[in-house]
Coordinates of C-alpha atoms in Angstrom, one line a residue:
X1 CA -46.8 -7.1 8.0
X2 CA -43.4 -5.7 6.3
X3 CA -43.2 -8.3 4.7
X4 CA -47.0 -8.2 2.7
X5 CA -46.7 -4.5 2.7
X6 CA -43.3 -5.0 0.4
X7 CA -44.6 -8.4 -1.7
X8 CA -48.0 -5.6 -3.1
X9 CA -45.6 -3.0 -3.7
X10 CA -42.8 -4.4 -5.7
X11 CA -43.8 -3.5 -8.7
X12 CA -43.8 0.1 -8.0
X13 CA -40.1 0.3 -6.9
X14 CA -39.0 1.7 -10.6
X15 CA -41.0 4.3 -10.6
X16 CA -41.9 5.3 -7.3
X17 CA -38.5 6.3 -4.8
X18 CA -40.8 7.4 -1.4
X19 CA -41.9 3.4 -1.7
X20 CA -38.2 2.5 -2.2
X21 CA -37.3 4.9 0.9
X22 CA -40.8 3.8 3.3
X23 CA -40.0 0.2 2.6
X24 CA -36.5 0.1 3.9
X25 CA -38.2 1.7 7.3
X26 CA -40.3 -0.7 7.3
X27 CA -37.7 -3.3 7.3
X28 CA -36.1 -1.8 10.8
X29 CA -33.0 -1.2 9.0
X30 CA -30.8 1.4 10.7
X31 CA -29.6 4.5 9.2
X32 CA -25.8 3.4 8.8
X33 CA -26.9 0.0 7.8
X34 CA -29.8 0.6 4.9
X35 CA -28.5 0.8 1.3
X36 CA -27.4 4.0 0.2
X37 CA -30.2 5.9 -2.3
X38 CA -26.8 5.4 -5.2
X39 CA -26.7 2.0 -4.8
X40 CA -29.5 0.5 -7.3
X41 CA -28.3 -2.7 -6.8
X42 CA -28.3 -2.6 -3.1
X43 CA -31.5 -1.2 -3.3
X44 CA -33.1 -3.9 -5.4
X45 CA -31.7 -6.7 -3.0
X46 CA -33.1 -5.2 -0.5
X47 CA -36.8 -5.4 -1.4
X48 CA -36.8 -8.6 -3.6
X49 CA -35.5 -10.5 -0.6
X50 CA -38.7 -12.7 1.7
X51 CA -38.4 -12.0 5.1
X52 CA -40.1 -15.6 5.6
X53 CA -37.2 -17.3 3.3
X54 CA -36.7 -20.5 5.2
X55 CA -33.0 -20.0 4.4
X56 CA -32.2 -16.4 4.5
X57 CA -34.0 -16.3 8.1
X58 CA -32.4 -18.9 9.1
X59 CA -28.7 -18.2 8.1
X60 CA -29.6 -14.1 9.3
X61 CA -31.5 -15.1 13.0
X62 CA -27.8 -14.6 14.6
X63 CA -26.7 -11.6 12.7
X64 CA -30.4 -9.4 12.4
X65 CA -32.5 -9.5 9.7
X66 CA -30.5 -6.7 8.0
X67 CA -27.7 -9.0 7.2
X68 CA -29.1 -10.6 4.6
X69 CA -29.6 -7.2 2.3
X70 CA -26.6 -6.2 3.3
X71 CA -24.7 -9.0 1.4
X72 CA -22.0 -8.4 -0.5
X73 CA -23.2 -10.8 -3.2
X74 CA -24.1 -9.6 -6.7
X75 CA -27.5 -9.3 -8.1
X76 CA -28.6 -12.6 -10.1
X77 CA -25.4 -14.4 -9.2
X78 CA -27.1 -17.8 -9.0
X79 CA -25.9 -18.7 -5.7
X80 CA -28.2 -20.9 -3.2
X81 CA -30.1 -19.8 -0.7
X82 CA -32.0 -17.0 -2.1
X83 CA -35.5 -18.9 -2.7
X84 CA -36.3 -18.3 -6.0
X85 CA -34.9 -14.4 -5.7
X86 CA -32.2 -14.3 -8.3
X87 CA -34.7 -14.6 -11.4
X88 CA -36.8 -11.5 -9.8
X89 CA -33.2 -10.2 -9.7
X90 CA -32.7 -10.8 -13.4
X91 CA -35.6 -9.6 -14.3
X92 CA -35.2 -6.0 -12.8
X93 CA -31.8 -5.3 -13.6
X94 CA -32.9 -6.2 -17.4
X95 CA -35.8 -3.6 -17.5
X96 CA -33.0 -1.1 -15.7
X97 CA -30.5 -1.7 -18.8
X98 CA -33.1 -2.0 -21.6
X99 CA -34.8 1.9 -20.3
X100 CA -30.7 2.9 -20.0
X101 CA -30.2 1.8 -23.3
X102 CA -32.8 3.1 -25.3
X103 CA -31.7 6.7 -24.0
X104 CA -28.1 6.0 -25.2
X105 CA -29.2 4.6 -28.2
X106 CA -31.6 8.0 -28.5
X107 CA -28.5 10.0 -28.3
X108 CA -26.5 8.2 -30.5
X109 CA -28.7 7.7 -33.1
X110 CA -29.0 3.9 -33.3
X111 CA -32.7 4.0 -34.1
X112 CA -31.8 4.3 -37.9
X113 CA -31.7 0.9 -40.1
X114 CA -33.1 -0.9 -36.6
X115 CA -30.1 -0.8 -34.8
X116 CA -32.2 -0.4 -31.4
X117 CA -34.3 -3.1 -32.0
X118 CA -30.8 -5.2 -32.6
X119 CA -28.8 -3.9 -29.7
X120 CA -31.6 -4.3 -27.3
X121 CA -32.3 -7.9 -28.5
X122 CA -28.1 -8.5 -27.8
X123 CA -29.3 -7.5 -24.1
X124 CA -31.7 -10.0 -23.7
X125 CA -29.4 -12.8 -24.8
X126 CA -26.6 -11.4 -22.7
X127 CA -28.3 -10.8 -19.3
X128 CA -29.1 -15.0 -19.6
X129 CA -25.4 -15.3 -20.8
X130 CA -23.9 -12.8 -18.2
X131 CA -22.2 -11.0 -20.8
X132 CA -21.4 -7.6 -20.2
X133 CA -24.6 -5.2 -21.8
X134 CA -22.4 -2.2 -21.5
X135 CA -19.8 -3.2 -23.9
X136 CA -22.4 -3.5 -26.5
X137 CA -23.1 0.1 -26.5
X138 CA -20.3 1.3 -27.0
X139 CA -19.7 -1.3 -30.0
X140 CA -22.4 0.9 -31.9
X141 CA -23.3 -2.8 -33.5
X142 CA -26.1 -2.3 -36.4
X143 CA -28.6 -4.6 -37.7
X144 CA -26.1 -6.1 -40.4
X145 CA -23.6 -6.9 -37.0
X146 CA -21.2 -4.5 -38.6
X147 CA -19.3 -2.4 -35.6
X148 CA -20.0 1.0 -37.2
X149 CA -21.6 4.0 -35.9
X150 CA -24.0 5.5 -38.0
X151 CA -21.5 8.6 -39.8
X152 CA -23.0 12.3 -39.1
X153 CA -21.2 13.2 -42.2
X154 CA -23.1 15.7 -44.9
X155 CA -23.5 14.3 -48.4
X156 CA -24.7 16.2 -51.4
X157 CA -25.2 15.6 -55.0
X158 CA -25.3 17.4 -58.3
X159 CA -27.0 16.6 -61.5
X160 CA -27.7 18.2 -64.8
X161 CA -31.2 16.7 -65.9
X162 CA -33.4 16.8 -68.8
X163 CA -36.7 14.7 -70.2
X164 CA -36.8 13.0 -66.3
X165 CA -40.2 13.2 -65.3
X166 CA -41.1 9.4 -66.1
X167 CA -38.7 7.8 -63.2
X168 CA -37.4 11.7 -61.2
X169 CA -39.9 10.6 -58.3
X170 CA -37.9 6.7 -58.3
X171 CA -34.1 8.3 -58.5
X172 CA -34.7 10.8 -55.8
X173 CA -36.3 8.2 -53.3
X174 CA -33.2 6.3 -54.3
X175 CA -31.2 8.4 -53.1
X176 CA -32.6 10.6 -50.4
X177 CA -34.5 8.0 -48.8
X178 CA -32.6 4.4 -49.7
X179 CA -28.8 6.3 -49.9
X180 CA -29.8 9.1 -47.3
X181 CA -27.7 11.4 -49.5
X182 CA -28.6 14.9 -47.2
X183 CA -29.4 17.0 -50.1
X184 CA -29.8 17.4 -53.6
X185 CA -28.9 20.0 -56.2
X186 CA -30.6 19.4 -59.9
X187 CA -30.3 21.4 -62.6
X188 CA -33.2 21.3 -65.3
X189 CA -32.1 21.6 -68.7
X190 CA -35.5 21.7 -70.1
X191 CA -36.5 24.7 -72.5
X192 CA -39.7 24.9 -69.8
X193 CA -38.5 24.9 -65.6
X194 CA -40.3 21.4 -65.4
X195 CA -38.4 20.7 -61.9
X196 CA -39.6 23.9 -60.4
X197 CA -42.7 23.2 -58.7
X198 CA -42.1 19.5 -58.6
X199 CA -38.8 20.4 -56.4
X200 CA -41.3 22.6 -54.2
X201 CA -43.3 19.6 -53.2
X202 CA -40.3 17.8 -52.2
X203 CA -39.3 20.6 -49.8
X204 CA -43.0 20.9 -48.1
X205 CA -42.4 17.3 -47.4
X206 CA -39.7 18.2 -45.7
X207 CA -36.9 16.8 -48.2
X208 CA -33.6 18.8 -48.9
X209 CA -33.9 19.4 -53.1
X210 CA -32.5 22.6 -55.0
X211 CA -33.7 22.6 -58.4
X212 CA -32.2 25.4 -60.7
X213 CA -33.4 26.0 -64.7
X214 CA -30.8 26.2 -67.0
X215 CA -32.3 26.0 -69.9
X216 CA -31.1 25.9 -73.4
X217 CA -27.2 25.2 -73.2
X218 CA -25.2 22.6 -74.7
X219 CA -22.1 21.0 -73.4
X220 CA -22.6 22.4 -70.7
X221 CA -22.0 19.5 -68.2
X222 CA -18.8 19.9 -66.5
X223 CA -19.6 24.4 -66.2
X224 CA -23.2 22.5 -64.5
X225 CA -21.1 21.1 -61.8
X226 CA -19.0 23.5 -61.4
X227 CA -21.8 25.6 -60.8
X228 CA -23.1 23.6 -58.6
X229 CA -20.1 23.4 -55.9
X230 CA -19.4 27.1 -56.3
X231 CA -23.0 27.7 -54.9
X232 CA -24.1 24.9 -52.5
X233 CA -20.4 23.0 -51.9
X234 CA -20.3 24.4 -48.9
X235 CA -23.2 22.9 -47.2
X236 CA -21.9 19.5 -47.1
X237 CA -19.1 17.3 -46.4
X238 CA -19.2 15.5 -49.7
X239 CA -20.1 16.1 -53.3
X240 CA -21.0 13.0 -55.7
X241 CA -21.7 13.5 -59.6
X242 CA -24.0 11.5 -60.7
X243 CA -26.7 11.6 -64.2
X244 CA -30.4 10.7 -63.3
X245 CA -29.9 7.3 -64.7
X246 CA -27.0 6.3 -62.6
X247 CA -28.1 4.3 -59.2
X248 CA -24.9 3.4 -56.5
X249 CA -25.2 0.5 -55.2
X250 CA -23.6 -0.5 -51.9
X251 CA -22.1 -3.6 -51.0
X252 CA -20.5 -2.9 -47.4
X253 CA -23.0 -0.1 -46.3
X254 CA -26.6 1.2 -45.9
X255 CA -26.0 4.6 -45.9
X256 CA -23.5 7.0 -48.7
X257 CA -22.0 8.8 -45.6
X258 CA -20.6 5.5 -43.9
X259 CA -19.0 4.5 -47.8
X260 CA -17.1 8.3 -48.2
X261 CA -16.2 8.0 -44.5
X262 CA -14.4 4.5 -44.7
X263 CA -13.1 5.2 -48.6
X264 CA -12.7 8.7 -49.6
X265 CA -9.0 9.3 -48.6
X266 CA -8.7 13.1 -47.7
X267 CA -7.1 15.4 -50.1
X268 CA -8.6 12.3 -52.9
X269 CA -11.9 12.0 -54.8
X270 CA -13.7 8.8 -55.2
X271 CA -14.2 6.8 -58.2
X272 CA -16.6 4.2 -58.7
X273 CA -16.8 2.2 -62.1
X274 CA -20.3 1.9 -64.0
X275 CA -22.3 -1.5 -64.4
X276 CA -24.5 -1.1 -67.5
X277 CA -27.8 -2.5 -67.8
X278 CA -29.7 -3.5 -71.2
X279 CA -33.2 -3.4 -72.4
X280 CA -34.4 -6.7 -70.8
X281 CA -36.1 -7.2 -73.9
X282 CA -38.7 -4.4 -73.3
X283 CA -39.7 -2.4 -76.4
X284 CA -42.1 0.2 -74.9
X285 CA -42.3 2.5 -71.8
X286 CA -44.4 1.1 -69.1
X287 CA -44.9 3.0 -65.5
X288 CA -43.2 0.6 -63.5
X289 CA -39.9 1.9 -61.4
X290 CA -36.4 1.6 -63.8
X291 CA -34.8 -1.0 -60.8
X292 CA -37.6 -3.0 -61.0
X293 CA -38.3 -3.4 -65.0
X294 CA -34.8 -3.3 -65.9
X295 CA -32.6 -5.8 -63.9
X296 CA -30.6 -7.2 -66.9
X297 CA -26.3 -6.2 -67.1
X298 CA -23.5 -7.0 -68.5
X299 CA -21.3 -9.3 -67.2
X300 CA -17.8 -7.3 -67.2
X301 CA -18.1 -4.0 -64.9
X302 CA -17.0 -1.4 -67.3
X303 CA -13.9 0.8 -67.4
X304 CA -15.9 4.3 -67.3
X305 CA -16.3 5.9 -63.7
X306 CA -18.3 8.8 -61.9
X307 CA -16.6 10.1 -59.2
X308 CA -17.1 11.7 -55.2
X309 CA -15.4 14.2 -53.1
X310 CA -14.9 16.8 -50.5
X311 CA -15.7 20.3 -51.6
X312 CA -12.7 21.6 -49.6
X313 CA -10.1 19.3 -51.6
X314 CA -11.8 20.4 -55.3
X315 CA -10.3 22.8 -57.5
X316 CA -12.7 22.4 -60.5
X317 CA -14.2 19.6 -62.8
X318 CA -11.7 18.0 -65.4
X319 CA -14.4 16.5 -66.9
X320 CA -17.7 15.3 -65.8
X321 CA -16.1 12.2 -64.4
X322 CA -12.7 13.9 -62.7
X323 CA -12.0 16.2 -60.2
X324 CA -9.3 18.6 -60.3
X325 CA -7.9 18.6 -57.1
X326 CA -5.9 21.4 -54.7
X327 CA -3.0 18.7 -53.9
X328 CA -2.7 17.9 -57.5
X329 CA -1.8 19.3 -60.7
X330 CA -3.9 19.9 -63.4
X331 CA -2.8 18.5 -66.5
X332 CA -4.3 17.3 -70.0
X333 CA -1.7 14.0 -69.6
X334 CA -4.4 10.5 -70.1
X335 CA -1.7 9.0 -67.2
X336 CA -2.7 11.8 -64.1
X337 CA -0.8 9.6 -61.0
X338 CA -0.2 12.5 -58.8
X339 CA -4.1 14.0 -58.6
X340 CA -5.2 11.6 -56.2
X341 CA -7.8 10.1 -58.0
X342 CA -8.4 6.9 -56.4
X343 CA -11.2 4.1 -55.8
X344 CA -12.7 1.7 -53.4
X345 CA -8.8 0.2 -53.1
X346 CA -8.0 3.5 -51.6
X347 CA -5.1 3.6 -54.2
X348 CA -3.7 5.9 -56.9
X349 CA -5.0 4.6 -59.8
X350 CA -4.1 5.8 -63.7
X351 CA -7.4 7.0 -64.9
X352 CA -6.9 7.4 -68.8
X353 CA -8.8 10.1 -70.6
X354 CA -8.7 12.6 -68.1
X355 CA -10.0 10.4 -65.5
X356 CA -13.2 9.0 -67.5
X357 CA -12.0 4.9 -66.9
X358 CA -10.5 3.2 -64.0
X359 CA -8.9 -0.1 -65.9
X360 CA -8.9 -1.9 -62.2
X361 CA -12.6 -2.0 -62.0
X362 CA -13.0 -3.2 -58.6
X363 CA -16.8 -3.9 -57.9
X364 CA -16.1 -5.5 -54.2
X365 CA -17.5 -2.5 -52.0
X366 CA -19.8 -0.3 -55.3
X367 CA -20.9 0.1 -58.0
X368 CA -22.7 2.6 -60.4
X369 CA -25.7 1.2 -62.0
X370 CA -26.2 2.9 -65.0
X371 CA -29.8 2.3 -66.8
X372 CA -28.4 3.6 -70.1
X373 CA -30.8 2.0 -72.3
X374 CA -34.4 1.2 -70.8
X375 CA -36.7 0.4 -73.4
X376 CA -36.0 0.4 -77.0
X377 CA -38.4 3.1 -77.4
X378 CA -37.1 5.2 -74.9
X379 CA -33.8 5.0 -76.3
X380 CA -34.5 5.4 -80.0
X381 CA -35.6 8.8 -78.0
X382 CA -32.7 9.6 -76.2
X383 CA -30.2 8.9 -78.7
X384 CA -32.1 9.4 -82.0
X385 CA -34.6 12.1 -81.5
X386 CA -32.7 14.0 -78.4
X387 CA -29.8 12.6 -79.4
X388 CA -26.9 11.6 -77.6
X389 CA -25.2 13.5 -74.6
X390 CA -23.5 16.8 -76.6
X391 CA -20.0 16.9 -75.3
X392 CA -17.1 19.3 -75.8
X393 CA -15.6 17.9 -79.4
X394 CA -18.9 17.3 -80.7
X395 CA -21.4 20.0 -79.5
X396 CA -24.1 19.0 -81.0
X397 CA -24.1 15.3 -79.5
X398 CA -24.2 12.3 -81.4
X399 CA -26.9 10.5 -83.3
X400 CA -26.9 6.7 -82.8
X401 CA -30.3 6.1 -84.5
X402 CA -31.5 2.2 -85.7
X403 CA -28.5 0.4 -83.3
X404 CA -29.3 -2.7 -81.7
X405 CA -29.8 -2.3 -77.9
X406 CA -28.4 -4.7 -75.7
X407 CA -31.1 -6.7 -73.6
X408 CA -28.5 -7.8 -71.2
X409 CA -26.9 -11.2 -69.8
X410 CA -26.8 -11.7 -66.2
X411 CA -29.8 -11.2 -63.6
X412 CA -29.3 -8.4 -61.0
X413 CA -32.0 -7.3 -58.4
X414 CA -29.1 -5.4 -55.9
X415 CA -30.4 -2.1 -56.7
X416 CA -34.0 -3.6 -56.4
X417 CA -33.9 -5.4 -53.5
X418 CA -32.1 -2.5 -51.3
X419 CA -34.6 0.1 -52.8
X420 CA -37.6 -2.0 -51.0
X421 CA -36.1 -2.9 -48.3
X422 CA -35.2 0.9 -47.2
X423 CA -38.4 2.5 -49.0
X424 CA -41.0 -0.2 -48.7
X425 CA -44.0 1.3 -50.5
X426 CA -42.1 -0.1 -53.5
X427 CA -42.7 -3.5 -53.1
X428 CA -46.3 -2.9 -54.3
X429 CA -44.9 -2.4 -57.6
X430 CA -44.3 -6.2 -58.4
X431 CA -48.2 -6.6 -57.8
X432 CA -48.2 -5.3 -61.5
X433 CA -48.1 -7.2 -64.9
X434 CA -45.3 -5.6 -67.4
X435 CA -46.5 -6.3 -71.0
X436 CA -45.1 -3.0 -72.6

């Protein structure tokens, strides 16, 4: 009768302890001999033993029939004369560890990037294996098998912007939702506060962007960002300085807070060198994201560099690609060794030009794509009409109108591909004909 009572109610042992407590009564187990109420294992022999098992019945008639749960042999150790127990065994302890791990992997924050749905799948492969589950946990391994916990670091970034609205919506996905950059701090130089209530949508969906007007000043780049860590440095961990047409690519990472924790060497900023991109032969606007119409570069990575750091090592800008840094010196040399200004090498590098090129150019971990171009139109705009970026010896920008623009020689979809993969509603983008 024990025995039927306990085959009906197996199922309910996870969930149910009185069943768990009633059933080892109902085995005739004394007090001193029943499985203590810590011992899960114990407890899970216990039931998922037969007490008609030719074997066990036979090997226990001597000793009682409480001999047999009382074994000191672990769960699902594959020895004989269990009848068919040790997969039930299995089985159990599996749905134990996967419910365990999913509350770690709550607490941890391994949901992001599908790290639980890995982890738990390395569970299922080593409880037929025997390999230890616990060990994987504490690896923190990610979908990519990388052994990284996810970084809780803050990242920030400022940018002075003007004439954005065609691809504003694409650059901020890219880097709030793809990058997961925490928050971000524009600056519209538009005569008319054209980010304004765009920037309030963003926040009523729940995303972290400051948008600021400051209109009608020229040259104004490097006071911009200044600006900008005086008022929100503070918030976060890092700062990058980046233009609206600038996308980081990763190489090594999914997220910008894993890169600056691995390669942003305290009391150092982070330099990363620019890959442009051509025209891909386009002549005309078209509403189709910049990653996806424009996937054309140069071959070389070029020297010129944007840079990142921690608002507690910055000084000031000393320029719109340098820091100025509190364990450095501020000087107008082109050769500035002792700043600190370093790159994905983690080394000192000579930066000439107050820190605008990095000769070394390493492209192994990131790089900046930089859509300088677009379409022929839109650049006849930007450099002709607009013209050029206005910078400190030539206020008033430069004109570069009737220049050839480069379509671009080799084929790269990095920025692309890493944009649909973390923001998928992209992808329906490529459902589209470009004919512009």
């Amino acid at each position: 009768k024990c025995t039927s009572w306990k085959r009906q109610h197996q199922r309910q042992l996870l969930n149910d302890e009185t069943s768990l407590v009633t059933s080892t009564m109902c085995s005739g187990a004394t007090a001193n001999k029943r499985p203590s109420s810590g011992s899960t294992a114990q407890q899970m022999k216990f039931l998922y033993n037969d007490d008609d098992s030719s074997s066990s019945n036979s090997s226990s008639s001597s000793s009682g029939s409480i001999g047999k749960y009382s074994s000191s042999r672990s769960i699902g150790d594959g020895s004989s004369g269990e009848n068919g127990t040790t997969t039930t065994h299995r089985i159990v302890v599996l749905l134990l560890l996967v419910i365990i791990a999913q509350s770690s992997l709550v607490l941890h924050g391994f949901y992001a990037n599908g790290g639980a749905v890995s982890i738990k799948t390395t569970f299922l492969s080593n409880m037929t294996s025997g390999s230890s589950s616990t060990s994987m946990l504490r690896s923190g391994a990610t979908s990519s098998g990388q052994q990284r916990v996810p970084s809780m670091s803050t990242v920030g970034l400022c940018a002075i912007v003007k004439d954005v609205s065609r691809y504003v919506d694409e650059w901020t996905d890219y880097n709030l939702l793809a990058l997961e950059f925490t928050e971000m701090f524009l600056y519209d130089n538009n005569e008319n506060f054209v980010l304004g209530p765009w920037a309030e949508k963003r926040r009523a969906a729940g995303q972290k962007v400051t948008a600021t007007h400051v209109p009608g000043q020229q040259g104004v780049q490097n006071d911009i960002y200044n600006k900008c860590m005086q008022e929100h440095g503070h918030k976060v961990d890092y700062m990058a300085f980046f233009d609206d047409d600038e996308y980081l690519v990763l190489y090594k990472h999914d997220r910008i807070a894993d890169l600056l924790d691995e390669y942003l060497v305290p009391g150092s900023s982070l330099s990363i060198n620019w890959r442009l991109f051509g025209s891909a032969n386009k002549t005309d606007y078209a509403p189709l994201p910049i990653t996806y119409r424009y996937q054309y570069r140069e071959a070389e990575t070029d020297l010129r560099v944007k840079c990142m750091v921690r608002p507690k090592d910055w000084v000031r800008m000393a320029s719109a690609h340098s820091v100025v840094l509190k364990k450095g010196d501020d000087r107008a040399d082109d050769v500035v060794e002792e700043v600190g200004w370093r790159d994905t090498s983690k080394q000192i590098r000579q930066m000439p030009e107050r820190g605008l090129e990095n000769h070394a150019k390493p492209h192994d971990v990131a790089v900046l794509h930089h859509y300088k171009y677009k379409s022929k139109e839109e650049w006849d705009f930007k450099s002709c009409v607009r013209k050029d970026v206005p910078r400190p010896h030539n206020p008033g920008g430069t004109k570069n109108c009737g220049i050839d623009v480069p379509p671009g020689d080799v084929k790269d979809t990095t920025a692309w591909d890493f944009l649909k993969r973390k923001v998928p509603k992209y992808a329906m983008f490529e459902q589209f004909e470009d004919y512009a």
